Amino acid sequence: MKILKKILFPALMVATLFTSCSKDDDKPAGTSHKVVFKAIGSTGVELNIAVFGYDDQATTLSNLSGNTWTSNEITAPASARNLKAVINGIGPNASATLKVQVLVDGQVKAEGTSSGTVLSGLASYNF
């Protein structure tokens, strides 16, 4: 038992120290992403305002019209952590709907919906 206390225990502690302090090399290098935001309203919906972007980089458009909208493709840098879009519109009746999507590298990653006469759809995605 004394051998465990005097030799084995200190040896395990030293081995643990070197193992836990080794550099973590298994994280993949970050890459930028192609991002598109979309809004799809039901028949009769009039979209009017869109706020979209990544992290603290936001774009506001206040001249939307019609019931569908697609942003230009933007490139979110590898350091980006959050994508968000808020689209507002007016519905013709209580059954009107608005769907907002965030697409990353061509795939829908987040979707939010709203219904009624006052529409505000939100979609957010965290990397």
PDB file of C-alpha atoms in Angstrom:
ATOM      1  CA  MET A   1       0.000   0.000   0.000  1.00  0.00           C
ATOM      2  CA  LYS A   2       2.922   2.351   0.685  1.00  0.00           C
ATOM      3  CA  ILE A   3       4.131   1.792  -2.894  1.00  0.00           C
ATOM      4  CA  LEU A   4       0.785   3.104  -4.173  1.00  0.00           C
ATOM      5  CA  LYS A   5       1.048   6.231  -2.031  1.00  0.00           C
ATOM      6  CA  LYS A   6       4.715   7.005  -2.643  1.00  0.00           C
ATOM      7  CA  ILE A   7       5.286   6.028  -6.292  1.00  0.00           C
ATOM      8  CA  LEU A   8       2.150   5.186  -8.243  1.00  0.00           C
ATOM      9  CA  PHE A   9      -0.028   8.077  -7.084  1.00  0.00           C
ATOM     10  CA  PRO A  10       2.567  10.802  -7.880  1.00  0.00           C
ATOM     11  CA  ALA A  11       3.303   9.135 -11.235  1.00  0.00           C
ATOM     12  CA  LEU A  12      -0.409   9.176 -12.129  1.00  0.00           C
ATOM     13  CA  MET A  13      -0.681  12.827 -11.099  1.00  0.00           C
ATOM     14  CA  VAL A  14       2.263  13.818 -13.328  1.00  0.00           C
ATOM     15  CA  ALA A  15       0.850  11.821 -16.250  1.00  0.00           C
ATOM     16  CA  THR A  16      -2.551  13.497 -15.785  1.00  0.00           C
ATOM     17  CA  LEU A  17      -0.906  16.926 -15.711  1.00  0.00           C
ATOM     18  CA  PHE A  18       0.834  16.394 -19.055  1.00  0.00           C
ATOM     19  CA  THR A  19      -2.231  14.820 -20.654  1.00  0.00           C
ATOM     20  CA  SER A  20      -4.648  17.559 -19.618  1.00  0.00           C
ATOM     21  CA  CYS A  21      -2.276  20.338 -20.711  1.00  0.00           C
ATOM     22  CA  SER A  22      -1.569  19.010 -24.171  1.00  0.00           C
ATOM     23  CA  LYS A  23      -2.590  21.212 -27.084  1.00  0.00           C
ATOM     24  CA  ASP A  24      -6.025  20.472 -28.542  1.00  0.00           C
ATOM     25  CA  ASP A  25      -5.325  19.945 -32.265  1.00  0.00           C
ATOM     26  CA  ASP A  26      -8.514  18.141 -33.252  1.00  0.00           C
ATOM     27  CA  LYS A  27     -10.606  21.286 -33.880  1.00  0.00           C
ATOM     28  CA  PRO A  28     -11.211  21.814 -37.602  1.00  0.00           C
ATOM     29  CA  ALA A  29     -10.232  25.135 -39.113  1.00  0.00           C
ATOM     30  CA  GLY A  30     -13.202  27.466 -39.553  1.00  0.00           C
ATOM     31  CA  THR A  31     -14.538  28.335 -42.970  1.00  0.00           C
ATOM     32  CA  SER A  32     -16.787  31.085 -44.236  1.00  0.00           C
ATOM     33  CA  HIS A  33     -20.399  30.313 -45.184  1.00  0.00           C
ATOM     34  CA  LYS A  34     -22.727  31.440 -47.964  1.00  0.00           C
ATOM     35  CA  VAL A  35     -25.941  32.706 -46.361  1.00  0.00           C
ATOM     36  CA  VAL A  36     -29.343  33.583 -47.846  1.00  0.00           C
ATOM     37  CA  PHE A  37     -32.439  34.784 -45.991  1.00  0.00           C
ATOM     38  CA  LYS A  38     -35.956  34.168 -47.346  1.00  0.00           C
ATOM     39  CA  ALA A  39     -39.496  35.232 -46.515  1.00  0.00           C
ATOM     40  CA  ILE A  40     -42.592  33.526 -47.930  1.00  0.00           C
ATOM     41  CA  GLY A  41     -46.013  34.966 -47.214  1.00  0.00           C
ATOM     42  CA  SER A  42     -49.363  33.397 -48.009  1.00  0.00           C
ATOM     43  CA  THR A  43     -51.611  34.903 -50.685  1.00  0.00           C
ATOM     44  CA  GLY A  44     -52.366  38.571 -50.048  1.00  0.00           C
ATOM     45  CA  VAL A  45     -49.507  39.168 -47.599  1.00  0.00           C
ATOM     46  CA  GLU A  46     -47.562  42.396 -48.135  1.00  0.00           C
ATOM     47  CA  LEU A  47     -44.005  42.305 -46.801  1.00  0.00           C
ATOM     48  CA  ASN A  48     -42.602  45.657 -45.746  1.00  0.00           C
ATOM     49  CA  ILE A  49     -39.444  45.514 -43.571  1.00  0.00           C
ATOM     50  CA  ALA A  50     -36.520  43.091 -43.306  1.00  0.00           C
ATOM     51  CA  VAL A  51     -33.636  43.161 -40.821  1.00  0.00           C
ATOM     52  CA  PHE A  52     -31.049  40.442 -41.365  1.00  0.00           C
ATOM     53  CA  GLY A  53     -27.379  39.606 -40.937  1.00  0.00           C
ATOM     54  CA  TYR A  54     -24.806  37.906 -38.759  1.00  0.00           C
ATOM     55  CA  ASP A  55     -23.513  38.792 -35.287  1.00  0.00           C
ATOM     56  CA  ASP A  56     -23.544  42.619 -35.120  1.00  0.00           C
ATOM     57  CA  GLN A  57     -23.590  43.100 -38.918  1.00  0.00           C
ATOM     58  CA  ALA A  58     -27.198  43.947 -39.761  1.00  0.00           C
ATOM     59  CA  THR A  59     -28.895  45.195 -42.915  1.00  0.00           C
ATOM     60  CA  THR A  60     -32.304  46.872 -42.869  1.00  0.00           C
ATOM     61  CA  LEU A  61     -34.549  47.072 -45.929  1.00  0.00           C
ATOM     62  CA  SER A  62     -37.744  49.055 -45.620  1.00  0.00           C
ATOM     63  CA  ASN A  63     -38.946  49.008 -49.207  1.00  0.00           C
ATOM     64  CA  LEU A  64     -40.140  45.412 -49.592  1.00  0.00           C
ATOM     65  CA  SER A  65     -43.276  44.610 -51.552  1.00  0.00           C
ATOM     66  CA  GLY A  66     -45.137  41.473 -52.544  1.00  0.00           C
ATOM     67  CA  ASN A  67     -45.455  38.282 -50.550  1.00  0.00           C
ATOM     68  CA  THR A  68     -41.999  36.755 -51.136  1.00  0.00           C
ATOM     69  CA  TRP A  69     -38.475  38.048 -50.681  1.00  0.00           C
ATOM     70  CA  THR A  70     -34.967  36.608 -50.955  1.00  0.00           C
ATOM     71  CA  SER A  71     -31.818  38.405 -49.836  1.00  0.00           C
ATOM     72  CA  ASN A  72     -28.680  38.612 -51.889  1.00  0.00           C
ATOM     73  CA  GLU A  73     -26.181  35.945 -50.907  1.00  0.00           C
ATOM     74  CA  ILE A  74     -23.826  37.155 -48.212  1.00  0.00           C
ATOM     75  CA  THR A  75     -20.613  35.580 -46.994  1.00  0.00           C
ATOM     76  CA  ALA A  76     -20.489  35.107 -43.241  1.00  0.00           C
ATOM     77  CA  PRO A  77     -16.885  34.840 -42.048  1.00  0.00           C
ATOM     78  CA  ALA A  78     -15.603  31.817 -40.173  1.00  0.00           C
ATOM     79  CA  SER A  79     -15.738  33.868 -36.966  1.00  0.00           C
ATOM     80  CA  ALA A  80     -19.520  34.450 -37.280  1.00  0.00           C
ATOM     81  CA  ARG A  81     -21.535  32.891 -34.463  1.00  0.00           C
ATOM     82  CA  ASN A  82     -25.162  33.872 -35.128  1.00  0.00           C
ATOM     83  CA  LEU A  83     -27.405  34.477 -38.133  1.00  0.00           C
ATOM     84  CA  LYS A  84     -30.739  36.216 -37.716  1.00  0.00           C
ATOM     85  CA  ALA A  85     -33.573  37.564 -39.848  1.00  0.00           C
ATOM     86  CA  VAL A  86     -36.733  39.408 -38.824  1.00  0.00           C
ATOM     87  CA  ILE A  87     -39.283  40.128 -41.558  1.00  0.00           C
ATOM     88  CA  ASN A  88     -42.478  42.115 -41.007  1.00  0.00           C
ATOM     89  CA  GLY A  89     -45.608  42.279 -43.100  1.00  0.00           C
ATOM     90  CA  ILE A  90     -49.346  42.777 -43.155  1.00  0.00           C
ATOM     91  CA  GLY A  91     -51.778  39.904 -43.710  1.00  0.00           C
ATOM     92  CA  PRO A  92     -55.197  40.293 -45.353  1.00  0.00           C
ATOM     93  CA  ASN A  93     -56.922  38.258 -42.626  1.00  0.00           C
ATOM     94  CA  ALA A  94     -56.341  36.246 -39.452  1.00  0.00           C
ATOM     95  CA  SER A  95     -55.337  33.123 -41.393  1.00  0.00           C
ATOM     96  CA  ALA A  96     -52.436  34.834 -43.207  1.00  0.00           C
ATOM     97  CA  THR A  97     -48.990  33.296 -42.629  1.00  0.00           C
ATOM     98  CA  LEU A  98     -45.361  34.310 -43.007  1.00  0.00           C
ATOM     99  CA  LYS A  99     -42.428  31.898 -43.058  1.00  0.00           C
ATOM    100  CA  VAL A 100     -38.853  33.173 -42.611  1.00  0.00           C
ATOM    101  CA  GLN A 101     -35.866  30.955 -43.421  1.00  0.00           C
ATOM    102  CA  VAL A 102     -32.094  31.068 -42.922  1.00  0.00           C
ATOM    103  CA  LEU A 103     -30.156  29.066 -45.518  1.00  0.00           C
ATOM    104  CA  VAL A 104     -26.495  28.242 -44.926  1.00  0.00           C
ATOM    105  CA  ASP A 105     -24.492  26.817 -47.816  1.00  0.00           C
ATOM    106  CA  GLY A 106     -27.744  26.003 -49.625  1.00  0.00           C
ATOM    107  CA  GLN A 107     -29.465  24.207 -46.740  1.00  0.00           C
ATOM    108  CA  VAL A 108     -32.325  25.491 -44.582  1.00  0.00           C
ATOM    109  CA  LYS A 109     -30.866  25.733 -41.067  1.00  0.00           C
ATOM    110  CA  ALA A 110     -33.596  27.731 -39.305  1.00  0.00           C
ATOM    111  CA  GLU A 111     -37.220  28.614 -39.894  1.00  0.00           C
ATOM    112  CA  GLY A 112     -39.724  30.780 -38.083  1.00  0.00           C
ATOM    113  CA  THR A 113     -43.398  31.458 -38.717  1.00  0.00           C
ATOM    114  CA  SER A 114     -45.984  34.067 -37.901  1.00  0.00           C
ATOM    115  CA  SER A 115     -49.725  34.226 -38.504  1.00  0.00           C
ATOM    116  CA  GLY A 116     -52.478  36.816 -38.386  1.00  0.00           C
ATOM    117  CA  THR A 117     -52.946  40.289 -39.791  1.00  0.00           C
ATOM    118  CA  VAL A 118     -49.767  41.722 -38.240  1.00  0.00           C
ATOM    119  CA  LEU A 119     -46.879  39.450 -39.229  1.00  0.00           C
ATOM    120  CA  SER A 120     -43.395  39.347 -37.755  1.00  0.00           C
ATOM    121  CA  GLY A 121     -41.344  36.274 -38.605  1.00  0.00           C
ATOM    122  CA  LEU A 122     -38.031  35.526 -36.888  1.00  0.00           C
ATOM    123  CA  ALA A 123     -35.456  32.897 -37.790  1.00  0.00           C
ATOM    124  CA  SER A 124     -32.133  32.534 -35.976  1.00  0.00           C
ATOM    125  CA  TYR A 125     -29.275  30.063 -36.345  1.00  0.00           C
ATOM    126  CA  ASN A 126     -26.193  29.605 -34.157  1.00  0.00           C
ATOM    127  CA  PHE A 127     -23.071  28.000 -35.581  1.00  0.00           C
TER     128      PHE A 127
END
